[in-house]
Short mmCIF file of C-alpha atoms in Angstrom, two decimals:
data_model
loop_
_atom_site.label_atom_id
_atom_site.label_comp_id
_atom_site.label_asym_id
_atom_site.label_seq_id
_atom_site.Cartn_x
_atom_site.Cartn_y
_atom_site.Cartn_z
CA MET A 1 13.62 -25.36 6.22
CA SER A 2 9.98 -26.07 6.15
CA MET A 3 7.38 -26.83 9.56
CA LYS A 4 6.33 -29.53 8.78
CA THR A 5 5.29 -29.80 12.96
CA ASN A 6 2.07 -30.24 13.80
CA THR A 7 0.60 -28.02 16.40
CA GLN A 8 -1.39 -30.75 17.49
CA VAL A 9 -0.08 -32.23 21.23
CA ALA A 10 -3.53 -33.53 22.28
CA SER A 11 -6.96 -33.44 20.71
CA PRO A 12 -8.87 -30.39 22.69
CA PRO A 13 -12.60 -31.18 23.75
CA ASP A 14 -14.98 -30.43 20.36
CA PRO A 15 -16.90 -26.94 21.71
CA THR A 16 -19.88 -26.63 23.56
CA VAL A 17 -22.15 -26.45 20.39
CA THR A 18 -25.53 -28.66 19.41
CA ARG A 19 -26.19 -30.06 16.37
CA PRO A 20 -28.79 -27.42 15.27
CA GLU A 21 -26.95 -24.85 16.79
CA LEU A 22 -23.87 -26.01 14.50
CA ARG A 23 -26.87 -26.19 11.63
CA ARG A 24 -27.58 -22.52 11.96
CA ALA A 25 -24.16 -21.51 12.05
CA ALA A 26 -23.50 -23.21 8.92
CA TRP A 27 -26.20 -22.35 6.72
CA SER A 28 -25.50 -18.38 7.78
CA SER A 29 -22.05 -18.83 6.86
CA TRP A 30 -23.35 -20.49 3.61
CA LEU A 31 -26.24 -17.74 2.78
CA GLY A 32 -23.64 -15.42 4.23
CA SER A 33 -21.15 -15.79 1.55
CA SER A 34 -23.97 -16.45 -1.17
CA LEU A 35 -24.30 -13.05 -0.73
CA GLU A 36 -21.07 -11.63 -1.07
CA TYR A 37 -20.41 -12.94 -4.29
CA MET A 38 -23.53 -12.68 -5.62
CA ASP A 39 -23.05 -8.84 -5.26
CA PHE A 40 -19.68 -9.38 -6.64
CA THR A 41 -20.81 -11.41 -9.60
CA LEU A 42 -23.90 -9.25 -10.14
CA TYR A 43 -21.30 -5.83 -10.41
CA THR A 44 -19.10 -7.65 -12.18
CA LEU A 45 -21.79 -8.29 -15.12
CA ALA A 46 -23.73 -4.91 -14.60
CA SER A 47 -20.81 -2.67 -14.82
CA ALA A 48 -20.44 -4.60 -18.52
CA LEU A 49 -23.86 -3.87 -19.48
CA VAL A 50 -26.32 -1.68 -17.72
CA PHE A 51 -24.45 0.97 -15.49
CA GLY A 52 -22.39 2.62 -18.46
CA PRO A 53 -25.28 3.81 -20.42
CA LEU A 54 -27.92 4.18 -17.25
CA PHE A 55 -25.36 6.02 -14.89
CA PHE A 56 -23.00 8.08 -17.24
CA PRO A 57 -24.76 8.83 -20.05
CA ASN A 58 -23.10 11.57 -21.08
CA GLU A 59 -19.49 10.37 -21.46
CA THR A 60 -18.20 8.10 -24.36
CA PRO A 61 -19.05 4.26 -24.09
CA ALA A 62 -15.37 3.27 -23.02
CA VAL A 63 -15.32 6.32 -20.67
CA ALA A 64 -18.36 5.22 -18.83
CA LEU A 65 -17.20 1.76 -18.54
CA ILE A 66 -13.89 2.83 -16.99
CA SER A 67 -16.07 4.51 -14.49
CA SER A 68 -18.62 2.02 -13.61
CA LEU A 69 -15.72 -0.11 -13.35
CA GLY A 70 -14.47 2.77 -10.95
CA VAL A 71 -17.33 2.61 -8.84
CA TYR A 72 -17.04 -1.09 -8.75
CA GLY A 73 -13.32 -0.56 -7.59
CA SER A 74 -14.31 1.86 -5.17
CA GLY A 75 -16.07 -0.84 -2.68
CA PHE A 76 -12.86 -2.88 -2.79
CA VAL A 77 -11.01 0.44 -1.53
CA VAL A 78 -12.92 0.34 1.52
CA ARG A 79 -13.17 -3.51 2.23
CA PRO A 80 -9.57 -3.74 4.29
CA ILE A 81 -10.71 -0.09 6.33
CA GLY A 82 -14.09 -2.51 6.71
CA GLY A 83 -12.29 -5.40 7.88
CA TYR A 84 -10.18 -3.84 10.20
CA VAL A 85 -12.72 -1.75 12.11
CA PHE A 86 -15.36 -5.45 11.99
CA GLY A 87 -12.60 -7.16 13.04
CA ARG A 88 -11.52 -5.35 16.16
CA VAL A 89 -15.30 -5.18 17.30
CA GLY A 90 -15.77 -8.80 16.85
CA ASP A 91 -12.33 -9.74 19.08
CA LYS A 92 -14.55 -7.18 21.43
CA HIS A 93 -17.37 -7.37 21.25
CA GLY A 94 -18.52 -11.35 19.97
CA ARG A 95 -18.20 -12.62 16.45
CA ARG A 96 -22.08 -12.64 16.22
CA ILE A 97 -23.03 -9.47 16.57
CA VAL A 98 -20.83 -8.85 13.55
CA LEU A 99 -22.23 -10.85 10.95
CA ILE A 100 -25.43 -9.66 11.86
CA VAL A 101 -24.16 -6.13 10.83
CA THR A 102 -22.34 -7.02 8.27
CA LEU A 103 -24.81 -9.02 6.45
CA SER A 104 -27.75 -5.75 6.69
CA MET A 105 -24.90 -3.49 5.05
CA MET A 106 -24.69 -6.11 2.12
CA GLY A 107 -28.39 -7.08 1.33
CA ILE A 108 -29.52 -3.44 2.03
CA ALA A 109 -26.65 -2.25 -0.36
CA THR A 110 -27.66 -4.75 -2.71
CA MET A 111 -31.36 -4.18 -2.44
CA GLY A 112 -30.39 -0.52 -3.17
CA ILE A 113 -28.49 -0.64 -6.24
CA GLY A 114 -31.78 -2.44 -7.52
CA LEU A 115 -33.99 0.54 -6.46
CA LEU A 116 -31.67 3.36 -7.74
CA PRO A 117 -33.45 5.68 -10.16
CA THR A 118 -31.38 6.53 -13.57
CA TYR A 119 -29.23 9.71 -14.54
CA ALA A 120 -31.84 10.57 -16.35
CA GLN A 121 -34.56 10.68 -14.16
CA ILE A 122 -32.35 12.64 -11.51
CA GLY A 123 -29.07 13.68 -12.93
CA ILE A 124 -25.82 13.49 -11.28
CA TRP A 125 -27.24 12.04 -7.57
CA ALA A 126 -27.39 9.01 -9.99
CA PRO A 127 -23.91 7.66 -10.34
CA ALA A 128 -23.34 9.41 -6.78
CA LEU A 129 -25.73 7.20 -4.71
CA LEU A 130 -24.52 4.39 -6.93
CA VAL A 131 -20.61 4.80 -5.45
CA LEU A 132 -22.32 5.37 -1.79
CA LEU A 133 -24.05 2.00 -1.74
CA ARG A 134 -21.06 -0.12 -3.16
CA LEU A 135 -18.42 1.76 -0.42
CA VAL A 136 -21.88 -0.08 2.13
CA GLN A 137 -21.08 -2.85 0.07
CA GLY A 138 -17.33 -2.95 0.59
CA PHE A 139 -17.26 -1.51 4.14
CA GLY A 140 -19.31 -4.62 5.05
CA ALA A 141 -18.48 -7.57 3.08
CA GLY A 142 -14.64 -6.50 4.39
CA ALA A 143 -15.41 -8.75 7.71
CA GLU A 144 -18.21 -10.92 5.92
CA LEU A 145 -15.96 -13.94 4.86
CA ALA A 146 -13.48 -14.29 6.85
CA GLY A 147 -16.30 -13.43 10.30
CA ALA A 148 -17.75 -16.32 8.58
CA SER A 149 -15.45 -18.93 8.52
CA VAL A 150 -14.08 -18.32 12.46
CA LEU A 151 -17.80 -18.27 14.14
CA LEU A 152 -18.07 -21.85 12.57
CA VAL A 153 -15.15 -23.12 12.05
CA GLU A 154 -14.61 -22.29 16.41
CA SER A 155 -18.03 -23.73 16.82
CA SER A 156 -17.10 -26.96 14.53
CA PRO A 157 -15.91 -30.10 15.90
CA VAL A 158 -12.16 -30.99 15.43
CA ARG A 159 -12.35 -33.26 13.46
CA ARG A 160 -14.59 -32.03 11.38
CA ARG A 161 -13.12 -28.42 11.22
CA GLY A 162 -12.13 -28.65 7.33
CA LEU A 163 -15.08 -29.93 6.24
CA PHE A 164 -17.23 -26.93 8.14
CA GLY A 165 -15.11 -24.62 6.90
CA ALA A 166 -14.96 -25.47 3.67
CA ILE A 167 -19.04 -24.90 3.95
CA VAL A 168 -17.81 -21.25 3.31
CA ALA A 169 -16.64 -22.00 -0.06
CA MET A 170 -19.37 -23.52 -0.90
CA GLY A 171 -21.45 -20.22 -0.85
CA THR A 172 -19.29 -18.59 -2.46
CA ASN A 173 -19.83 -20.90 -5.25
CA SER A 174 -23.64 -20.84 -4.68
CA GLY A 175 -23.45 -17.15 -5.08
CA ILE A 176 -22.00 -17.07 -8.57
CA PHE A 177 -24.40 -19.69 -10.22
CA LEU A 178 -27.03 -17.60 -8.70
CA ALA A 179 -26.18 -14.64 -10.00
CA THR A 180 -24.68 -16.21 -13.69
CA VAL A 181 -27.90 -18.38 -14.23
CA LEU A 182 -30.16 -15.27 -12.92
CA TRP A 183 -28.31 -12.81 -15.33
CA THR A 184 -28.58 -14.75 -18.30
CA LEU A 185 -31.86 -15.56 -17.87
CA LEU A 186 -32.83 -12.45 -17.62
CA THR A 187 -30.86 -11.38 -20.89
CA LEU A 188 -33.09 -12.83 -23.29
CA LEU A 189 -35.75 -10.14 -22.66
CA PRO A 190 -35.48 -7.67 -25.06
CA ASP A 191 -33.08 -5.21 -24.71
CA ASP A 192 -35.86 -1.88 -23.32
CA ALA A 193 -36.90 -4.36 -20.95
CA PHE A 194 -34.01 -5.46 -19.92
CA LEU A 195 -32.04 -1.73 -19.64
CA SER A 196 -35.21 -0.39 -17.94
CA TRP A 197 -36.15 -3.21 -15.19
CA GLY A 198 -34.76 -6.34 -16.01
CA TRP A 199 -31.46 -5.20 -14.91
CA ARG A 200 -32.64 -4.93 -11.18
CA VAL A 201 -34.43 -8.01 -10.41
CA PRO A 202 -31.16 -9.58 -9.16
CA PHE A 203 -30.52 -7.08 -7.27
CA LEU A 204 -34.04 -7.02 -5.99
CA LEU A 205 -34.13 -10.91 -5.31
CA SER A 206 -31.21 -10.21 -2.91
CA ILE A 207 -32.81 -9.59 -0.16
CA VAL A 208 -34.54 -13.10 0.11
CA THR A 209 -31.45 -14.41 0.61
CA THR A 210 -31.20 -11.55 3.51
CA PHE A 211 -34.16 -12.00 5.02
CA VAL A 212 -33.48 -16.34 5.20
CA ALA A 213 -29.96 -15.21 6.58
CA LEU A 214 -30.87 -13.28 8.76
CA ALA A 215 -33.11 -15.09 10.23
CA ILE A 216 -30.80 -18.05 11.13
CA ARG A 217 -28.13 -15.58 11.88
CA THR A 218 -29.53 -13.76 15.02
CA LYS A 219 -30.39 -17.21 16.76
CA VAL A 220 -26.64 -18.21 16.58
CA LYS A 221 -24.93 -18.98 18.68
CA GLU A 222 -22.14 -16.73 20.01
CA SER A 223 -18.31 -18.99 19.53
CA PRO A 224 -17.50 -20.92 22.39
CA VAL A 225 -13.83 -19.50 21.54
CA PHE A 226 -15.16 -16.11 21.61
CA GLU A 227 -16.77 -16.31 25.17
CA GLU A 228 -13.39 -18.11 26.96
CA ALA A 229 -11.31 -15.80 25.90
CA LYS A 230 -13.72 -13.06 26.74
CA GLU A 231 -13.94 -14.80 30.52
CA ARG A 232 -9.80 -14.36 30.19
CA ARG A 233 -10.22 -10.80 29.00
CA ALA A 234 -12.34 -9.60 32.15
CA GLU A 235 -10.62 -12.05 34.52
CA ALA A 236 -7.44 -10.07 33.63
CA THR A 237 -8.66 -6.53 33.91
CA ALA A 238 -10.06 -7.30 37.19
CA ASN A 239 -6.47 -8.51 38.43
CA GLN A 240 -4.90 -5.02 36.22
CA VAL A 241 -3.19 -7.23 34.41
CA GLU A 242 -1.72 -5.06 31.49
CA GLN A 243 -2.75 -5.31 28.12
CA PRO A 244 -0.60 -5.72 25.20
CA SER A 245 -1.66 -3.34 22.29
CA ILE A 246 -2.74 -4.52 18.71
CA LEU A 247 0.39 -3.25 17.34
CA VAL A 248 2.57 -5.27 19.65
CA GLU A 249 0.97 -8.19 18.78
CA ALA A 250 1.15 -7.42 15.14
CA ARG A 251 4.42 -7.62 15.63
CA GLN A 252 4.71 -10.32 17.68
CA SER A 253 1.95 -12.18 15.04
CA ALA A 254 4.48 -11.11 11.71
CA LYS A 255 5.58 -13.98 10.99
CA SER A 256 2.33 -15.65 10.64
CA PHE A 257 0.51 -12.71 8.75
CA LEU A 258 3.07 -13.31 6.24
CA LEU A 259 2.60 -16.54 5.79
CA ALA A 260 -1.16 -16.30 5.72
CA LEU A 261 -1.32 -13.41 3.06
CA GLY A 262 1.22 -15.79 0.68
CA ILE A 263 -0.94 -18.60 1.33
CA ARG A 264 -4.12 -16.10 0.75
CA MET A 265 -2.38 -14.49 -2.34
CA GLY A 266 -1.66 -17.32 -4.20
CA GLU A 267 -5.96 -18.49 -3.57
CA ASN A 268 -7.44 -15.26 -4.37
CA SER A 269 -5.36 -14.67 -7.55
CA ALA A 270 -6.22 -17.18 -9.62
CA VAL A 271 -10.11 -16.34 -9.07
CA TYR A 272 -9.48 -12.97 -10.13
CA LEU A 273 -7.35 -13.91 -12.95
CA VAL A 274 -9.09 -17.31 -14.21
CA LYS A 275 -12.93 -15.56 -13.37
CA GLY A 276 -11.89 -12.08 -14.69
CA PHE A 277 -9.23 -11.14 -17.07
CA MET A 278 -9.65 -14.88 -18.68
CA VAL A 279 -12.64 -14.80 -19.60
CA GLY A 280 -12.26 -11.31 -21.55
CA TRP A 281 -9.15 -12.63 -22.61
CA VAL A 282 -10.04 -15.65 -24.00
CA VAL A 283 -13.03 -14.18 -25.93
CA THR A 284 -10.66 -11.29 -27.45
CA THR A 285 -8.35 -13.52 -28.80
CA THR A 286 -10.00 -16.07 -29.65
CA GLY A 287 -13.39 -14.76 -31.16
CA LEU A 288 -15.71 -17.49 -29.87
CA ASP A 289 -18.77 -15.85 -27.41
CA SER A 290 -18.39 -15.62 -24.26
CA ALA A 291 -21.20 -18.10 -23.85
CA VAL A 292 -18.29 -20.89 -24.12
CA VAL A 293 -16.81 -19.41 -21.56
CA THR A 294 -19.49 -18.78 -19.00
CA THR A 295 -21.03 -21.95 -19.33
CA GLY A 296 -17.47 -23.64 -18.39
CA ILE A 297 -17.74 -21.62 -15.15
CA MET A 298 -20.22 -22.89 -14.63
CA ILE A 299 -19.70 -26.65 -15.60
CA GLY A 300 -17.01 -25.72 -12.70
CA THR A 301 -19.36 -24.19 -10.91
CA VAL A 302 -21.58 -27.29 -10.78
CA ILE A 303 -18.84 -29.75 -9.86
CA GLY A 304 -17.33 -27.56 -6.99
CA PHE A 305 -20.48 -28.64 -5.17
CA ALA A 306 -19.20 -32.01 -5.42
CA THR A 307 -15.15 -31.27 -4.94
CA VAL A 308 -15.13 -28.86 -2.08
CA PRO A 309 -17.14 -31.49 0.43
CA TYR A 310 -14.78 -34.05 -0.40
CA PHE A 311 -11.60 -32.30 0.00
CA GLY A 312 -12.33 -30.72 3.09
CA LYS A 313 -12.59 -33.22 4.76
CA LEU A 314 -9.65 -34.99 3.63
CA SER A 315 -8.07 -31.97 5.18
CA ASP A 316 -9.72 -33.59 8.25
CA LYS A 317 -8.04 -36.97 7.29
CA LEU A 318 -4.12 -35.91 5.95
CA GLY A 319 -4.05 -31.89 6.98
CA ARG A 320 -4.30 -28.45 5.55
CA ARG A 321 -1.05 -28.19 4.40
CA PRO A 322 -1.33 -31.48 1.99
CA VAL A 323 -4.04 -30.34 0.51
CA PHE A 324 -3.82 -27.02 0.11
CA LEU A 325 -0.06 -27.63 -1.56
CA GLY A 326 -1.30 -30.52 -3.77
CA PHE A 327 -3.56 -27.40 -5.29
CA THR A 328 -0.89 -25.58 -5.94
CA LEU A 329 1.22 -27.66 -7.22
CA PHE A 330 -1.98 -28.67 -9.80
CA GLN A 331 -2.51 -24.79 -10.75
CA ILE A 332 1.39 -24.36 -11.54
CA LEU A 333 1.67 -27.46 -13.57
CA PHE A 334 -1.40 -26.91 -15.56
CA ALA A 335 -0.74 -23.33 -16.29
CA ILE A 336 0.72 -24.06 -19.63
CA PRO A 337 -1.11 -27.01 -20.98
CA ALA A 338 -3.80 -24.75 -19.89
CA MET A 339 -3.12 -21.70 -22.40
CA LEU A 340 -2.21 -24.52 -24.81
CA LEU A 341 -5.62 -26.09 -24.75
CA ILE A 342 -6.72 -22.45 -25.05
CA GLU A 343 -4.58 -21.89 -28.31
CA THR A 344 -6.56 -24.68 -30.06
CA GLY A 345 -9.71 -22.54 -29.84
CA ASN A 346 -11.86 -25.32 -29.76
CA PRO A 347 -15.06 -24.47 -27.76
CA ILE A 348 -15.25 -27.79 -26.06
CA VAL A 349 -11.73 -27.67 -24.95
CA ILE A 350 -11.78 -23.95 -23.79
CA ALA A 351 -15.41 -24.13 -21.68
CA ALA A 352 -13.38 -27.69 -19.72
CA VAL A 353 -10.44 -25.45 -19.14
CA PHE A 354 -12.28 -22.98 -17.00
CA ALA A 355 -14.60 -26.05 -15.65
CA ILE A 356 -11.22 -27.47 -14.51
CA PHE A 357 -9.89 -24.58 -12.74
CA VAL A 358 -13.64 -23.38 -11.18
CA GLY A 359 -14.38 -26.79 -10.04
CA GLY A 360 -11.07 -27.68 -9.04
CA PRO A 361 -8.08 -25.32 -6.98
CA LEU A 362 -9.87 -22.46 -7.23
CA PRO A 363 -12.65 -23.19 -4.90
CA ASN A 364 -10.74 -25.95 -3.04
CA LEU A 365 -8.09 -24.06 -2.26
CA TYR A 366 -10.44 -21.22 -0.25
CA GLY A 367 -12.07 -24.21 1.41
CA VAL A 368 -9.11 -25.72 2.85
CA GLU A 369 -7.58 -22.25 3.28
CA SER A 370 -10.87 -21.06 5.82
CA SER A 371 -10.16 -23.26 7.83
CA TRP A 372 -6.29 -22.81 8.08
CA LEU A 373 -6.07 -19.09 8.93
CA VAL A 374 -8.25 -19.44 11.46
CA GLU A 375 -6.13 -22.25 13.09
CA LEU A 376 -2.66 -20.28 12.34
CA PHE A 377 -3.80 -17.29 14.70
CA GLY A 378 -3.84 -17.29 18.25
CA SER A 379 -7.78 -16.61 20.15
CA LYS A 380 -7.27 -12.71 21.26
CA HIS A 381 -7.04 -11.11 17.86
CA ARG A 382 -8.05 -14.17 15.26
CA TYR A 383 -11.39 -11.79 13.67
CA THR A 384 -8.52 -8.98 12.92
CA PHE A 385 -5.69 -10.44 11.94
CA MET A 386 -7.84 -12.70 9.57
CA THR A 387 -9.70 -9.75 7.98
CA THR A 388 -6.88 -8.12 7.83
CA ILE A 389 -5.43 -10.72 6.18
CA LYS A 390 -8.01 -11.68 3.82
CA GLU A 391 -8.42 -7.81 2.61
CA VAL A 392 -5.25 -7.12 1.77
CA GLY A 393 -4.89 -10.29 0.52
CA SER A 394 -7.65 -9.73 -2.12
CA VAL A 395 -6.41 -5.94 -2.79
CA VAL A 396 -2.94 -6.94 -3.81
CA SER A 397 -3.42 -10.50 -5.67
CA GLY A 398 -6.64 -9.97 -6.54
CA GLY A 399 -6.22 -6.42 -7.86
CA LEU A 400 -2.68 -6.34 -9.45
CA ALA A 401 -2.88 -9.94 -11.17
CA PRO A 402 -4.80 -8.79 -13.17
CA VAL A 403 -3.37 -5.80 -14.22
CA ILE A 404 0.14 -7.32 -14.47
CA ALA A 405 -1.33 -9.57 -17.00
CA ALA A 406 -3.65 -6.87 -18.61
CA ALA A 407 -0.11 -4.98 -19.40
CA LEU A 408 2.02 -7.80 -19.84
CA VAL A 409 -0.46 -9.13 -22.56
CA ALA A 410 -0.81 -5.60 -24.25
CA VAL A 411 2.98 -4.74 -24.17
CA ILE A 412 3.86 -8.74 -25.71
CA THR A 413 1.28 -9.54 -27.99
CA ASP A 414 0.04 -12.35 -29.39
CA SER A 415 0.97 -14.45 -27.15
CA TRP A 416 -0.25 -16.53 -24.48
CA TRP A 417 2.54 -17.48 -22.19
CA PRO A 418 2.30 -13.85 -19.71
CA VAL A 419 -1.44 -15.46 -18.65
CA ALA A 420 0.63 -19.14 -17.86
CA ILE A 421 3.45 -17.04 -15.74
CA VAL A 422 1.28 -14.46 -13.99
CA LEU A 423 -0.84 -17.29 -13.07
CA ILE A 424 2.29 -19.20 -11.84
CA LEU A 425 4.02 -16.49 -10.41
CA PHE A 426 0.96 -15.96 -7.98
CA ALA A 427 0.54 -19.52 -7.36
CA GLY A 428 4.51 -19.88 -6.34
CA CYS A 429 3.22 -16.72 -3.19
CA GLY A 430 0.95 -19.80 -1.61
CA LEU A 431 3.36 -22.09 -2.55
CA LEU A 432 6.22 -20.63 -0.56
CA GLY A 433 3.57 -20.04 2.55
CA ALA A 434 2.14 -23.57 3.13
CA LEU A 435 5.39 -24.89 2.81
CA PHE A 436 6.45 -22.70 5.94
CA ALA A 437 3.16 -22.75 7.40
CA PRO A 438 2.55 -25.45 9.92
CA GLU A 439 0.23 -28.13 10.52
CA THR A 440 -2.90 -26.74 12.24
CA ARG A 441 -5.01 -29.35 12.65
CA GLY A 442 -6.49 -30.50 16.04
CA ARG A 443 -4.87 -27.36 16.94
CA ASP A 444 -6.67 -26.40 20.48
CA LEU A 445 -8.06 -23.10 19.12
CA THR A 446 -8.36 -21.16 23.04
CA THR A 447 -4.97 -20.31 23.02
CA GLU A 448 -3.65 -17.30 22.28
CA VAL A 449 -0.71 -18.39 20.58
CA ASP A 450 -0.20 -18.26 17.31
CA ALA A 451 0.79 -21.73 15.54
CA VAL A 452 4.01 -20.43 14.37
CA ASP A 453 4.49 -19.59 17.47
CA GLU A 454 3.15 -23.02 19.38
CA SER A 455 5.08 -24.81 16.78
CA ARG A 456 8.78 -23.42 17.11
CA ALA A 457 8.07 -23.79 21.18
CA LEU A 458 7.59 -28.07 20.45
CA GLN A 459 10.43 -28.18 18.20
#
């Protein structure tokens, strides 16, 4: 049976945050998520065109590409670790301090990549330093998006949490858009200029975003929800009340964790399938120029700037579940028609397919998820559970979905249906999670009980 009960009994009071403070929190969340996705996009593009010949020149082109992608993957390996470590710190010492540290780590590491000497200049130290900087990036990024969502949603007016939670998704859109535009312009340079200094420019420019975001983030007020939880914890310590361990809390939150993981997998898998695997697959199978696909992605990104805040506001009116379920069902129903449209080989039609995905379900599922997952968990270990969900979900779905799709396409050649099936199956995980998760719109975020347990008690 699906859990349709809204956990709201009476609307809790709005957090004691002034409008200027809320604006600063919103801007810092936007810029922080922009920086993370700029890094994600830039490294993906550089792995294919630059890092192989510059950092692995003694390998064949194929091995060099695999090596550079392996370095890229190393950042994902440490993300769950960074997420757990910083999540624990955020639940104990505050969201704000963690977000300052993670932003600094990502910014310094990204700029450092832009300053790296090549293999021709310092030999084996070049790829070694590239790995190190990628690990620093990944460790910091493991808590950035979840932390931005937690701080912003906990600081937002109760009836506008969906809108403010969607701002984090707007930041991811901005990062992808800026990185793609910069990279596209720089590839117009002569090959020698691009390989010698052009590729470094967007990595170096990321420091501007970092400094602006840090200037704002250092002035952001700590989450009122955390401040109240901190006071309760201090009072319990003074009264010598024994607190359950994180393992006990995790066992108690197992159902919430699994539901949230399903929601995350449904959202995150499509991002990596559409923006990652399908880009190469479409170019290879249709023989079209990659600019057709990237143009569709850029158009979809622009569309997302309009759709994300709209559907964030809609989730404040209708609830998180119906909006998330609507986009999930659209994604499932659109998968087969999308493949058939791609099969036409028409450049305009193919660009439109990518624009629909990138402007519709991809950013809006994440926009709704940003507030929904925050509201699903109790205040005591919210940050830890949020980072764990997001990073485990990224590894399982973002890492696994493209691999499964690639393996099926390799075995079953000249066919589009394996790609559609993988899209549908992973979207089904999100559908199940959303069907059984409780509605959380208007929930009191100061309570330490998970929404699942609170919903069961109300029933």
